[in-house]
PDB file of C-alpha atoms and ligand atoms in Angstrom:
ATOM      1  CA  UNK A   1     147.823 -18.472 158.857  1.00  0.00           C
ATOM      2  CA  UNK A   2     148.593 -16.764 155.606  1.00  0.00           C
ATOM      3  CA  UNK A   3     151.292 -14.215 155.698  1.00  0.00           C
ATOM      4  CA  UNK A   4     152.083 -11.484 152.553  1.00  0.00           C
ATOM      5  CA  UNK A   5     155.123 -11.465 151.423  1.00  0.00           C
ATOM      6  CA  UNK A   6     156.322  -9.355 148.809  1.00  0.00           C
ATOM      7  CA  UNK A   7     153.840  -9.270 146.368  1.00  0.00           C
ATOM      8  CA  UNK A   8     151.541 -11.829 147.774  1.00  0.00           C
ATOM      9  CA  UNK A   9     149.785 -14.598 150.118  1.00  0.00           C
ATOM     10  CA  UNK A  10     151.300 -17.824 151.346  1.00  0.00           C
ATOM     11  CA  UNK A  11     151.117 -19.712 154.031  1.00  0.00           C
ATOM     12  CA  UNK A  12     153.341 -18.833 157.476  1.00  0.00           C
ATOM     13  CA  UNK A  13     155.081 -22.109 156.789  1.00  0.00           C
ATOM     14  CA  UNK A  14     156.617 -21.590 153.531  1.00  0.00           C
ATOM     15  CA  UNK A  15     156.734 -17.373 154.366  1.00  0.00           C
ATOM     16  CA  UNK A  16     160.639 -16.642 153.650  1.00  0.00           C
ATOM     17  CA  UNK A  17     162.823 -13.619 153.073  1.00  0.00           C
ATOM     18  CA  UNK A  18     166.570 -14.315 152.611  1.00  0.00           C
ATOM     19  CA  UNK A  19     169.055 -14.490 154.996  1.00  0.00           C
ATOM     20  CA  UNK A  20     170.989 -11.814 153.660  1.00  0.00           C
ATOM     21  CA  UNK A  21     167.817  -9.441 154.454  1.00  0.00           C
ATOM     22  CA  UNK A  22     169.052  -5.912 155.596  1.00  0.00           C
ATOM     23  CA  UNK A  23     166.241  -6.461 158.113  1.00  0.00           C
ATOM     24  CA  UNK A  24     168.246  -9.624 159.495  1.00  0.00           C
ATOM     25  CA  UNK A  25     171.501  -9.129 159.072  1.00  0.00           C
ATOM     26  CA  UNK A  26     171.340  -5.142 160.728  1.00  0.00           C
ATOM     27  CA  UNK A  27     168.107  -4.376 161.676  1.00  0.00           C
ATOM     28  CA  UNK A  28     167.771  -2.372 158.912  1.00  0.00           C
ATOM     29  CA  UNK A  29     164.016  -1.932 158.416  1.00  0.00           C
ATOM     30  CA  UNK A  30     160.966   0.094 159.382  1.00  0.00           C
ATOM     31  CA  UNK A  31     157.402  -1.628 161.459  1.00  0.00           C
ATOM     32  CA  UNK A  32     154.306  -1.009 162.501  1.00  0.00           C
ATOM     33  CA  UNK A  33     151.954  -2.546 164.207  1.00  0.00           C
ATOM     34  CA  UNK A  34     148.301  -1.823 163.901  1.00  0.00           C
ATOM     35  CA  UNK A  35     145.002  -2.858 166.307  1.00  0.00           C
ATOM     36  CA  UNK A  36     142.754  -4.722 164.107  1.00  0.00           C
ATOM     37  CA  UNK A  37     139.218  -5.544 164.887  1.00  0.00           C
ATOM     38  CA  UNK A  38     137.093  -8.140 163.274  1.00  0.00           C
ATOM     39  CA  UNK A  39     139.402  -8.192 159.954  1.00  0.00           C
ATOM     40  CA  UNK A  40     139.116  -3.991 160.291  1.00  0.00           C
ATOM     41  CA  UNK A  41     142.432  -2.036 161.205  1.00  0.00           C
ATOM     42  CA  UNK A  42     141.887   1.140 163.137  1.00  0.00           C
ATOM     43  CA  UNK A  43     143.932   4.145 162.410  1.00  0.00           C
ATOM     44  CA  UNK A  44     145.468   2.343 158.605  1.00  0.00           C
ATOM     45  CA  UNK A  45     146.424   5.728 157.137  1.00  0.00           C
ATOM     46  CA  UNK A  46     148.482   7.467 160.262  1.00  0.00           C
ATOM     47  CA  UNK A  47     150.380   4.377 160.422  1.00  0.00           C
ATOM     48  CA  UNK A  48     151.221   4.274 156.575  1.00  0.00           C
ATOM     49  CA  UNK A  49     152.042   8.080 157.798  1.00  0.00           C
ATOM     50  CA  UNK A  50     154.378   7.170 160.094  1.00  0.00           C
ATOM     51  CA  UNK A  51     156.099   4.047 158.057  1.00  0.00           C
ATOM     52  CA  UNK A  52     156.976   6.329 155.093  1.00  0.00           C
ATOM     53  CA  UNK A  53     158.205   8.774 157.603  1.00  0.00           C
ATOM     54  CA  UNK A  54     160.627   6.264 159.333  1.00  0.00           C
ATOM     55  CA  UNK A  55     161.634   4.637 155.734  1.00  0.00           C
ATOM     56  CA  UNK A  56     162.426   8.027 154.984  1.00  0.00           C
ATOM     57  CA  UNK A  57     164.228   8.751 158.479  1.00  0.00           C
ATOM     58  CA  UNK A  58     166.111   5.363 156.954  1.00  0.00           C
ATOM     59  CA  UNK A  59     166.727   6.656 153.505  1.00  0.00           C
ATOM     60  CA  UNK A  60     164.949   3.376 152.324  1.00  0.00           C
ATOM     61  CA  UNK A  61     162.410   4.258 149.192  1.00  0.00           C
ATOM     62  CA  UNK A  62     159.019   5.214 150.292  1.00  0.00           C
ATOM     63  CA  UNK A  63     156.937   2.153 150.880  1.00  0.00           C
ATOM     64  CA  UNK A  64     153.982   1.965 148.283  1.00  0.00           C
ATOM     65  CA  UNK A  65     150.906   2.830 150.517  1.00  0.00           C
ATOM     66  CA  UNK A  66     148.231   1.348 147.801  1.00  0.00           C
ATOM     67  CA  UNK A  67     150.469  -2.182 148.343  1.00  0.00           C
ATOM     68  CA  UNK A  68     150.468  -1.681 152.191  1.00  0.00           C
ATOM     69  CA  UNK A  69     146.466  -1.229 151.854  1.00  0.00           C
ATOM     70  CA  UNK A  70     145.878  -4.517 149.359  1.00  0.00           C
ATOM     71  CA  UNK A  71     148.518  -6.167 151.629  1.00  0.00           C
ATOM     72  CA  UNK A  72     146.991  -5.373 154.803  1.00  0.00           C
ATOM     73  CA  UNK A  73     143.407  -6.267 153.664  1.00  0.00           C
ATOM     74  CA  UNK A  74     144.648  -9.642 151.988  1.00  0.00           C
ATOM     75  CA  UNK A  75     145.767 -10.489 154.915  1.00  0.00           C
ATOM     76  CA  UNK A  76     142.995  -9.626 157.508  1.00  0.00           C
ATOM     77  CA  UNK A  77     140.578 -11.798 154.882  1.00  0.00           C
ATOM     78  CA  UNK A  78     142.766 -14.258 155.058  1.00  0.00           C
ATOM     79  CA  UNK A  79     142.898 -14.462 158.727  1.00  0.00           C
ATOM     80  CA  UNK A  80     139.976 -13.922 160.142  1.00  0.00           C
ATOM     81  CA  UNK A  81     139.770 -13.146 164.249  1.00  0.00           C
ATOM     82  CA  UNK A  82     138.418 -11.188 166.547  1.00  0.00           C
ATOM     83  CA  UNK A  83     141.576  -9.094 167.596  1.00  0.00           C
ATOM     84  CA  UNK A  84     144.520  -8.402 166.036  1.00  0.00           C
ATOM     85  CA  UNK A  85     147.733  -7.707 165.386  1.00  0.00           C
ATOM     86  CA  UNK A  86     148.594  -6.230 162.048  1.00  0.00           C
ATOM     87  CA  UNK A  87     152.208  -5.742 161.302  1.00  0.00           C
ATOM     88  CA  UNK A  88     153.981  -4.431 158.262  1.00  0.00           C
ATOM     89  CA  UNK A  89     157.525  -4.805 158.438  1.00  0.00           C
ATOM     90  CA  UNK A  90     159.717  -3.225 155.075  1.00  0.00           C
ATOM     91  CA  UNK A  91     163.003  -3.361 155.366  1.00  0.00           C
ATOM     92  CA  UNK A  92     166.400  -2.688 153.056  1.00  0.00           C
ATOM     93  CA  UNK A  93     165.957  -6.109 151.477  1.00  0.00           C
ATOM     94  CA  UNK A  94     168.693  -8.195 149.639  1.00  0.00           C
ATOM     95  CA  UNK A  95     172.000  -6.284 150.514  1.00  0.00           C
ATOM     96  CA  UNK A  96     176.120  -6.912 151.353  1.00  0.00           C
ATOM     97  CA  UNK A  97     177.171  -8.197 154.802  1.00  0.00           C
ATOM     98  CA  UNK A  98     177.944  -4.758 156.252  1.00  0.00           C
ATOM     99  CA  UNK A  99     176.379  -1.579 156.783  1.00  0.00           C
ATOM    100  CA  UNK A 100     175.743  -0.822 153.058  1.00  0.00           C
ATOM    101  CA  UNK A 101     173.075  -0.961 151.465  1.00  0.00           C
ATOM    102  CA  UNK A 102     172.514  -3.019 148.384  1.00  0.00           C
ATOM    103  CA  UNK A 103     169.885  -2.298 145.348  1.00  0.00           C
ATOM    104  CA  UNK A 104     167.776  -4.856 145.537  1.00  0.00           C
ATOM    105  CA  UNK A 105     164.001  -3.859 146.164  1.00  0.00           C
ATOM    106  CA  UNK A 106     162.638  -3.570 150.011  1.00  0.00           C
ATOM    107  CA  UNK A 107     161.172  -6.591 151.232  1.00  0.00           C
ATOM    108  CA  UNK A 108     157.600  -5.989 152.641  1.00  0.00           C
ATOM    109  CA  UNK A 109     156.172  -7.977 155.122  1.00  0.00           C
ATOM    110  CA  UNK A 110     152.663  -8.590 156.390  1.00  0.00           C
ATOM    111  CA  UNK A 111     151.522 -10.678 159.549  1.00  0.00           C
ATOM    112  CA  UNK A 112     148.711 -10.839 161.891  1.00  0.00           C
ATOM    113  CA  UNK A 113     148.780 -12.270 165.508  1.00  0.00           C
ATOM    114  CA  UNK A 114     145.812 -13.086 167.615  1.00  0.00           C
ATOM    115  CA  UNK A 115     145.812 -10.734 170.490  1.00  0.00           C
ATOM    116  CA  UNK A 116     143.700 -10.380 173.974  1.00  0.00           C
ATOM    117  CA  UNK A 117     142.400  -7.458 175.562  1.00  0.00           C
ATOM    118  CA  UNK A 118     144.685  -6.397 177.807  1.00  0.00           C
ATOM    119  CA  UNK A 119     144.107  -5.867 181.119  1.00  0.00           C
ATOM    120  CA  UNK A 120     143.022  -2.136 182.231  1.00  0.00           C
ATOM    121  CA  UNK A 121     145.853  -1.870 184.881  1.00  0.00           C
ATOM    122  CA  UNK A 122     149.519  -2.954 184.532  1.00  0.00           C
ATOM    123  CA  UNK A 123     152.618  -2.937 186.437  1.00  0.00           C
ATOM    124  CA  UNK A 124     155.632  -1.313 185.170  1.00  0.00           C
ATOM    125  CA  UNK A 125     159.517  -0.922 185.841  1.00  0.00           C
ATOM    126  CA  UNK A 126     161.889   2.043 185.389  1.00  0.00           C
ATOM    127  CA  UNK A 127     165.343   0.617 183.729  1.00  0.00           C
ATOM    128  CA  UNK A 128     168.894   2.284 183.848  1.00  0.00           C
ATOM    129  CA  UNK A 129     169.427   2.167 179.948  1.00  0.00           C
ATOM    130  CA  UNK A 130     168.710   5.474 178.313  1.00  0.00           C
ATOM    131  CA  UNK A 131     166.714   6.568 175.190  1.00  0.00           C
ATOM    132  CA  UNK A 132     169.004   8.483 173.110  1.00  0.00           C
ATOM    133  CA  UNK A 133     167.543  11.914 171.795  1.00  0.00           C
ATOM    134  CA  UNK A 134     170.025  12.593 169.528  1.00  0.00           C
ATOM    135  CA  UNK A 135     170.311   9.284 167.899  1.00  0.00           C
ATOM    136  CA  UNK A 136     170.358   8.915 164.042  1.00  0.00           C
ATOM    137  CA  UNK A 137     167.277   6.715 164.773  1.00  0.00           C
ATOM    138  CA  UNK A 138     164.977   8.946 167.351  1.00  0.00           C
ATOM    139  CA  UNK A 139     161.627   9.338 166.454  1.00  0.00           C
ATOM    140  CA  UNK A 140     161.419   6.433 164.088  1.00  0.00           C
ATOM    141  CA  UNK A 141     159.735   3.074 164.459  1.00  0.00           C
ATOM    142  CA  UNK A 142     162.670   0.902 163.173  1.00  0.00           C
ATOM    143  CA  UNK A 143     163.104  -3.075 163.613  1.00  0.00           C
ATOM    144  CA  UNK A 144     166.795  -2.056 165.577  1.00  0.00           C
ATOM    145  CA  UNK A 145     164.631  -2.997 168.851  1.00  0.00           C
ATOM    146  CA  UNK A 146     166.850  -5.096 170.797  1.00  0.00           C
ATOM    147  CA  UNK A 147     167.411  -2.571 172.949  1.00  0.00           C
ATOM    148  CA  UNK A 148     163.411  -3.044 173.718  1.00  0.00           C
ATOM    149  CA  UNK A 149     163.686  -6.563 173.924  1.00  0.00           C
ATOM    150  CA  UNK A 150     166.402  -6.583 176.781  1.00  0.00           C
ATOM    151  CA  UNK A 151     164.740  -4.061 178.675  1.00  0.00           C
ATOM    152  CA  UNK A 152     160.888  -5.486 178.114  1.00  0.00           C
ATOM    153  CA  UNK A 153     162.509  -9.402 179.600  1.00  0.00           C
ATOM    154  CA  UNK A 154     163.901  -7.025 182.408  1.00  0.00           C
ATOM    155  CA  UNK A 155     160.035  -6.430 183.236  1.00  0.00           C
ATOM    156  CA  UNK A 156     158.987  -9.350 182.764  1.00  0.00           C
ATOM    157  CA  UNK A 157     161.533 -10.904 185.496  1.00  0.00           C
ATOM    158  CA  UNK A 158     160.289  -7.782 187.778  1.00  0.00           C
ATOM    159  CA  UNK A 159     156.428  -9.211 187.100  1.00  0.00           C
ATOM    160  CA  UNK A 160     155.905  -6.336 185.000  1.00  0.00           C
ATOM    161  CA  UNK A 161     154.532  -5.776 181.803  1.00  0.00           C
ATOM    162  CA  UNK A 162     156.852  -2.466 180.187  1.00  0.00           C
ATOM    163  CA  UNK A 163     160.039  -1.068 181.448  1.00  0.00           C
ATOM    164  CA  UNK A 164     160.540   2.700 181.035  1.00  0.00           C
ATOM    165  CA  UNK A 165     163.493   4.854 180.184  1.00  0.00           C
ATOM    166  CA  UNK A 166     164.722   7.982 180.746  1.00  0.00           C
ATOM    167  CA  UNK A 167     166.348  10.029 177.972  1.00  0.00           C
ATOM    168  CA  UNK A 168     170.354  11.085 178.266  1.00  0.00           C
ATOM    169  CA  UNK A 169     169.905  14.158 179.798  1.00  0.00           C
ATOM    170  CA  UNK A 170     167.465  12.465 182.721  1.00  0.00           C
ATOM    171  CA  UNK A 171     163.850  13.385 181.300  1.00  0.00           C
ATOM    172  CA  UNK A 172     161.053  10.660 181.033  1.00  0.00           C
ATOM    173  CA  UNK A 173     161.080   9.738 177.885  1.00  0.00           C
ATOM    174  CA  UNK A 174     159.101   6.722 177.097  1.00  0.00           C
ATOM    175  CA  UNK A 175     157.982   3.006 177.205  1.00  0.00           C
ATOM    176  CA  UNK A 176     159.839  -0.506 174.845  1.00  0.00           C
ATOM    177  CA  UNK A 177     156.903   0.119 173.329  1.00  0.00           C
ATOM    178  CA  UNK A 178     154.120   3.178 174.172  1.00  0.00           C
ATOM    179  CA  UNK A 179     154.233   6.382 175.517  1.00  0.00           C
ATOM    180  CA  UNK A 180     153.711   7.677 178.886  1.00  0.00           C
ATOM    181  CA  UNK A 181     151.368   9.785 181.310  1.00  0.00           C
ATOM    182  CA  UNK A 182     151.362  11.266 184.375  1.00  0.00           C
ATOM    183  CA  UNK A 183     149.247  12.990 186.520  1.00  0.00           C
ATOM    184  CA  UNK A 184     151.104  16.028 188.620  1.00  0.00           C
ATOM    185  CA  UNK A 185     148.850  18.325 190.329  1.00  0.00           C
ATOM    186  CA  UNK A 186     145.954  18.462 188.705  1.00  0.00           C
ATOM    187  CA  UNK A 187     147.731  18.296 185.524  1.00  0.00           C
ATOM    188  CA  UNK A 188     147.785  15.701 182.589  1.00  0.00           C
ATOM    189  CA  UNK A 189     151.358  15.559 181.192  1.00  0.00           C
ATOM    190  CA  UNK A 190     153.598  13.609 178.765  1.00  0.00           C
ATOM    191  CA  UNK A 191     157.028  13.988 177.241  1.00  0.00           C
ATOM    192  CA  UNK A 192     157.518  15.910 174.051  1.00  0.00           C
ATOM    193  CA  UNK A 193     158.543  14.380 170.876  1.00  0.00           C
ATOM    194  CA  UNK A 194     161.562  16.031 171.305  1.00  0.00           C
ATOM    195  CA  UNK A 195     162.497  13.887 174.781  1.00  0.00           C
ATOM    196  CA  UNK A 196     163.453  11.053 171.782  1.00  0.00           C
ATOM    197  CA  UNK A 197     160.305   8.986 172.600  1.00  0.00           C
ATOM    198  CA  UNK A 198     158.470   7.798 169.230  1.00  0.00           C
ATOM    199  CA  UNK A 199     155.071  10.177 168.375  1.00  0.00           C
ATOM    200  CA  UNK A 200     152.858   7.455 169.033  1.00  0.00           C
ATOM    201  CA  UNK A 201     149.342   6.876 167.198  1.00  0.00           C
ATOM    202  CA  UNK A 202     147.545   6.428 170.531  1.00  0.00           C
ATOM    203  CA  UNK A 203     149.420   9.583 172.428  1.00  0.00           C
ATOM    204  CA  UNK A 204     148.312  11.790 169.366  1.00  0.00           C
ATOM    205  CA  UNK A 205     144.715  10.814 169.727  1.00  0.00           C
ATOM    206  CA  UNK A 206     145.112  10.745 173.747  1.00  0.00           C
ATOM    207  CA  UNK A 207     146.600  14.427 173.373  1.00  0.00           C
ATOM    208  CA  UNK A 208     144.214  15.216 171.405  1.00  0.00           C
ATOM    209  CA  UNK A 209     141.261  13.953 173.131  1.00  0.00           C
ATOM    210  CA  UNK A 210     141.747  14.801 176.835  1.00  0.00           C
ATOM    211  CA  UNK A 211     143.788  18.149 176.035  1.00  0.00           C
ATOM    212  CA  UNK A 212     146.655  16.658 177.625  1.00  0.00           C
ATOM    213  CA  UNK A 213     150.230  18.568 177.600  1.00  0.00           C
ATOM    214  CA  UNK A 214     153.480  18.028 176.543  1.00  0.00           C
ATOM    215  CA  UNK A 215     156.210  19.014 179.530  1.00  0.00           C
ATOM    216  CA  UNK A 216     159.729  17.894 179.925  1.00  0.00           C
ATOM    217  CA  UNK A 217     159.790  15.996 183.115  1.00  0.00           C
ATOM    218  CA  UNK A 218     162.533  14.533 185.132  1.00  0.00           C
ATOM    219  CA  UNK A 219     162.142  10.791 185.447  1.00  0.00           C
ATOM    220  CA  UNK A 220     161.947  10.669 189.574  1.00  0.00           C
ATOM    221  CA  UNK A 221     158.427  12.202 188.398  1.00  0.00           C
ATOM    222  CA  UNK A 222     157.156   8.492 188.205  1.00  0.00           C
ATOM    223  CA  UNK A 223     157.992   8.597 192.030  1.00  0.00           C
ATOM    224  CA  UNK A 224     155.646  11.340 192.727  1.00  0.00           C
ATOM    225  CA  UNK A 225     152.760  11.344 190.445  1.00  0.00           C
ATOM    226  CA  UNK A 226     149.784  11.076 191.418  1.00  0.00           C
ATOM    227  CA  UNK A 227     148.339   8.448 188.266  1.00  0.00           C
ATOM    228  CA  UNK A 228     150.830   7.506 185.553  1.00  0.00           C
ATOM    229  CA  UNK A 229     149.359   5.952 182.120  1.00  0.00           C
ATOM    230  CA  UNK A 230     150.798   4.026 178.712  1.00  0.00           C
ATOM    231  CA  UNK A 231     149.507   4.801 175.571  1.00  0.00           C
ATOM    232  CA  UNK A 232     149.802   1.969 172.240  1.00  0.00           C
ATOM    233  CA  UNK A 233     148.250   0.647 169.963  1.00  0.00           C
ATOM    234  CA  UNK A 234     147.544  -2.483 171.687  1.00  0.00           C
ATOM    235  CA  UNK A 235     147.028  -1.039 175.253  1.00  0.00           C
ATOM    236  CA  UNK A 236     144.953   2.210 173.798  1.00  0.00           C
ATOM    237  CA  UNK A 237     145.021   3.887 177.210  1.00  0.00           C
ATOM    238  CA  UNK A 238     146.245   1.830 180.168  1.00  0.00           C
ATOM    239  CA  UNK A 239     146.778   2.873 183.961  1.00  0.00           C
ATOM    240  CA  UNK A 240     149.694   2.126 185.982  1.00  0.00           C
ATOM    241  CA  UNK A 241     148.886   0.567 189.543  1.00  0.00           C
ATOM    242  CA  UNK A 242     152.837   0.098 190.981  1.00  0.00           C
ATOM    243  CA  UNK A 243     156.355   1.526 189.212  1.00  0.00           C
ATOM    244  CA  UNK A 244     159.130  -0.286 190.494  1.00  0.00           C
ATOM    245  CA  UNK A 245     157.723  -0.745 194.573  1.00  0.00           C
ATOM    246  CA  UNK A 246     155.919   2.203 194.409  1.00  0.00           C
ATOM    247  CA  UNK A 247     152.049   1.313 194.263  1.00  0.00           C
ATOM    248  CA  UNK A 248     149.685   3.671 193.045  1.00  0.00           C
ATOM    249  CA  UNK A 249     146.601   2.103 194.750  1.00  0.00           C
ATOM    250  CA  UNK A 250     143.011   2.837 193.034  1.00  0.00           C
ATOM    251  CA  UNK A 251     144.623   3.046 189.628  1.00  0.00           C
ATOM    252  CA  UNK A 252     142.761   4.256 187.488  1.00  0.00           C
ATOM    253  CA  UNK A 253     142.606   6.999 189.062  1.00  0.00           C
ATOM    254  CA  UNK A 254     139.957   9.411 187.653  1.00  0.00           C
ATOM    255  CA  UNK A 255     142.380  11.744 185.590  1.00  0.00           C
ATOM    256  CA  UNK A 256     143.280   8.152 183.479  1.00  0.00           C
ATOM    257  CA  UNK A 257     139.716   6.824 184.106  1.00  0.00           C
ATOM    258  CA  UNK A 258     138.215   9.485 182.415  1.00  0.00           C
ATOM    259  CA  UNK A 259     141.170   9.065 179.863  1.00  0.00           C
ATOM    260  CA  UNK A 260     140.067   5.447 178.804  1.00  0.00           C
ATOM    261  CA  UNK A 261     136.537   5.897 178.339  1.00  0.00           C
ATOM    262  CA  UNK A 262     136.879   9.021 176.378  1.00  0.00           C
ATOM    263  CA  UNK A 263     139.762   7.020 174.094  1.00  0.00           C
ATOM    264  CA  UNK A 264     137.397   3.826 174.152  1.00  0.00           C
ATOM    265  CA  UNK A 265     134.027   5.957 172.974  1.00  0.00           C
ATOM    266  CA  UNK A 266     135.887   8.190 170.255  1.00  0.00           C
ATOM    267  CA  UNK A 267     137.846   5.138 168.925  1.00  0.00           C
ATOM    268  CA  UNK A 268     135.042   3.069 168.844  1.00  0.00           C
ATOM    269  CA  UNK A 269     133.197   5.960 166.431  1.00  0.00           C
ATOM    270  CA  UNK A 270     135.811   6.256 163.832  1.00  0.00           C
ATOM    271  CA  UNK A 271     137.977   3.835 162.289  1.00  0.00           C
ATOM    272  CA  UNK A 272     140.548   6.392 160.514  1.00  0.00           C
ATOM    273  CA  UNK A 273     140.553   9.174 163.532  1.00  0.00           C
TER     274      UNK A 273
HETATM  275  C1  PLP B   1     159.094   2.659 171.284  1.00  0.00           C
HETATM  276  C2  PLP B   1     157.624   2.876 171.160  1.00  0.00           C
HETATM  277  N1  PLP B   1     157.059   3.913 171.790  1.00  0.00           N
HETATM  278  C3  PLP B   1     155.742   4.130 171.725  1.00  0.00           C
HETATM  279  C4  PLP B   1     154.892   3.296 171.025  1.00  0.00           C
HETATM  280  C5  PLP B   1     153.411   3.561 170.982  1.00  0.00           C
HETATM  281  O1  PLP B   1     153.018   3.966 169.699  1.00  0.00           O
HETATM  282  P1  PLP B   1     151.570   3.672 169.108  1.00  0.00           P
HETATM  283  O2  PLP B   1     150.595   4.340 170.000  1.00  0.00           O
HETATM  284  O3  PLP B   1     151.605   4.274 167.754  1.00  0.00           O
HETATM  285  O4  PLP B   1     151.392   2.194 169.104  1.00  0.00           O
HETATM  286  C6  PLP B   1     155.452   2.213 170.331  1.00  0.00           C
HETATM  287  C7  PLP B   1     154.610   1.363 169.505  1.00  0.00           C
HETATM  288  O5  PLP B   1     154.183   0.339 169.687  1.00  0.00           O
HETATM  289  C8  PLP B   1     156.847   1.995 170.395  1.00  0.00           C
HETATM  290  O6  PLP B   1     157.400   0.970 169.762  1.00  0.00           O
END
């Protein structure tokens, strides 16, 4: 496995940053994590988008998107498979213990992971910890994800595969790691970007591609809808079949049925949608 790190190849073995990493020592860094099939990664530029955009949300320097692109292609040569997972990682680099920030240049990272097509129906939990809205880091896709990790273990102990939150004020908000959809009469709904969930890749497209709408939603909504769906890069568009011990028998239903193939055939046509 051959991993880029700053500047170039080498192999995952001898791959280092320093311990004194902003990244490491606070979590001070900016991700993403792409879908890439047979060495191609789908939707390259909106995630460059969206890494300058939460570098920027960090005050870190804007990451170079002509490095991202050689990086990101070294590396899927490199690595050859037949899905994966791209990740660029840039965080604060070489800094003080502490909060500050140093001067030292970002350190860019990128991996890829061999990954399976998931499943087309998942089980999910809700969790009592709460997105903040108002946090200095809403909206942005930062490597402070802790919080994710404690509450995607919680799911996994429940037999689940994501654990959703609820904002402060008691909306849905979103997943440790994709957005969320429900069915409510009829309707096809998701939070707003404003609820404090992240504006996923995959919920732009799905918005975009079933005409879906944005609502703010109270979270005992999960109780009641009729079909709930994630949204990521690595699920695309995934239906719920039980939330907590509620079971939502037939999932997909044909509101996120209808959802998956129209994701699947319009993804599948376009590599930069
Ligand atoms: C917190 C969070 N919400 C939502 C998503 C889904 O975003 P995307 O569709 O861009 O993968 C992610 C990304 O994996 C995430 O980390």
């Amino acid at each position: 496995m051959q991993i880029w790190v700053n500047g170039g190849l080498v192999d995952a073995d001898s791959a280092r940053v320093s311990v004194l990493d902003h990244g490491i020592t606070v979590g001070d860094g900016v991700f993403e994590t792409m879908k890439a099939t047979d060495g191609q990664a789908f939707a390259l530029t909106r995630h460059l988008d969206r890494l300058t955009a939460s570098a920027r949300g960090l005050g870190l320097p804007d990451p170079d998107h002509d490095e991202v692109r050689r990086a990101c292609a070294a590396v899927l040569a490199a690595n050859p498979m037949p899905l994966g997972r791209l990740r660029v990682t840039y965080t604060g680099g070489l800094s003080p213990l502490g909060s500050d920030r140093g001067d030292a240049p970002a350190t860019l990272v990128v991996a890829l992971g061999e990954s399976t097509r998931r499943p087309d129906s998942t089980a999910v939990i809700t969790v009592p910890w709460t997105r903040n809205e108002r946090s200095a880091l809403a909206g942005l896709k930062t490597t402070s994800y802790a919080e994710n990790v404690v509450a995607l273990a919680r799911a996994r102990e429940n037999g689940a595969s994501e654990a959703l939150f609820a904002n402060t004020v008691g909306q849905l908000c979103e997943g440790t790691g994709s957005n969320v959809f429900v069915v409510l009469d009829g309707q096809l709904l998701t939070p707003p970007v404003a609820s404090g969930c992240l504006a996923g890749i995959t919920r732009a497209l799905a918005v975009e591609w079933t005409g879906a709408q944005e609502a703010d939603l109270p979270f005992d909504v999960l109780e009641r809808a009729d079909e709930i769906f994630l949204t990521s890069t690595l699920r695309d568009v995934q239906a719920v079949h039980r939330v907590d011990g509620r079971d939502l028998p037939g999932a997909p239903g044909p509101v996120t049925a209808k959802a998956m193939r129209v994701f699947e055939e319009r993804a599948q046509d376009n590599l930069e949608p």
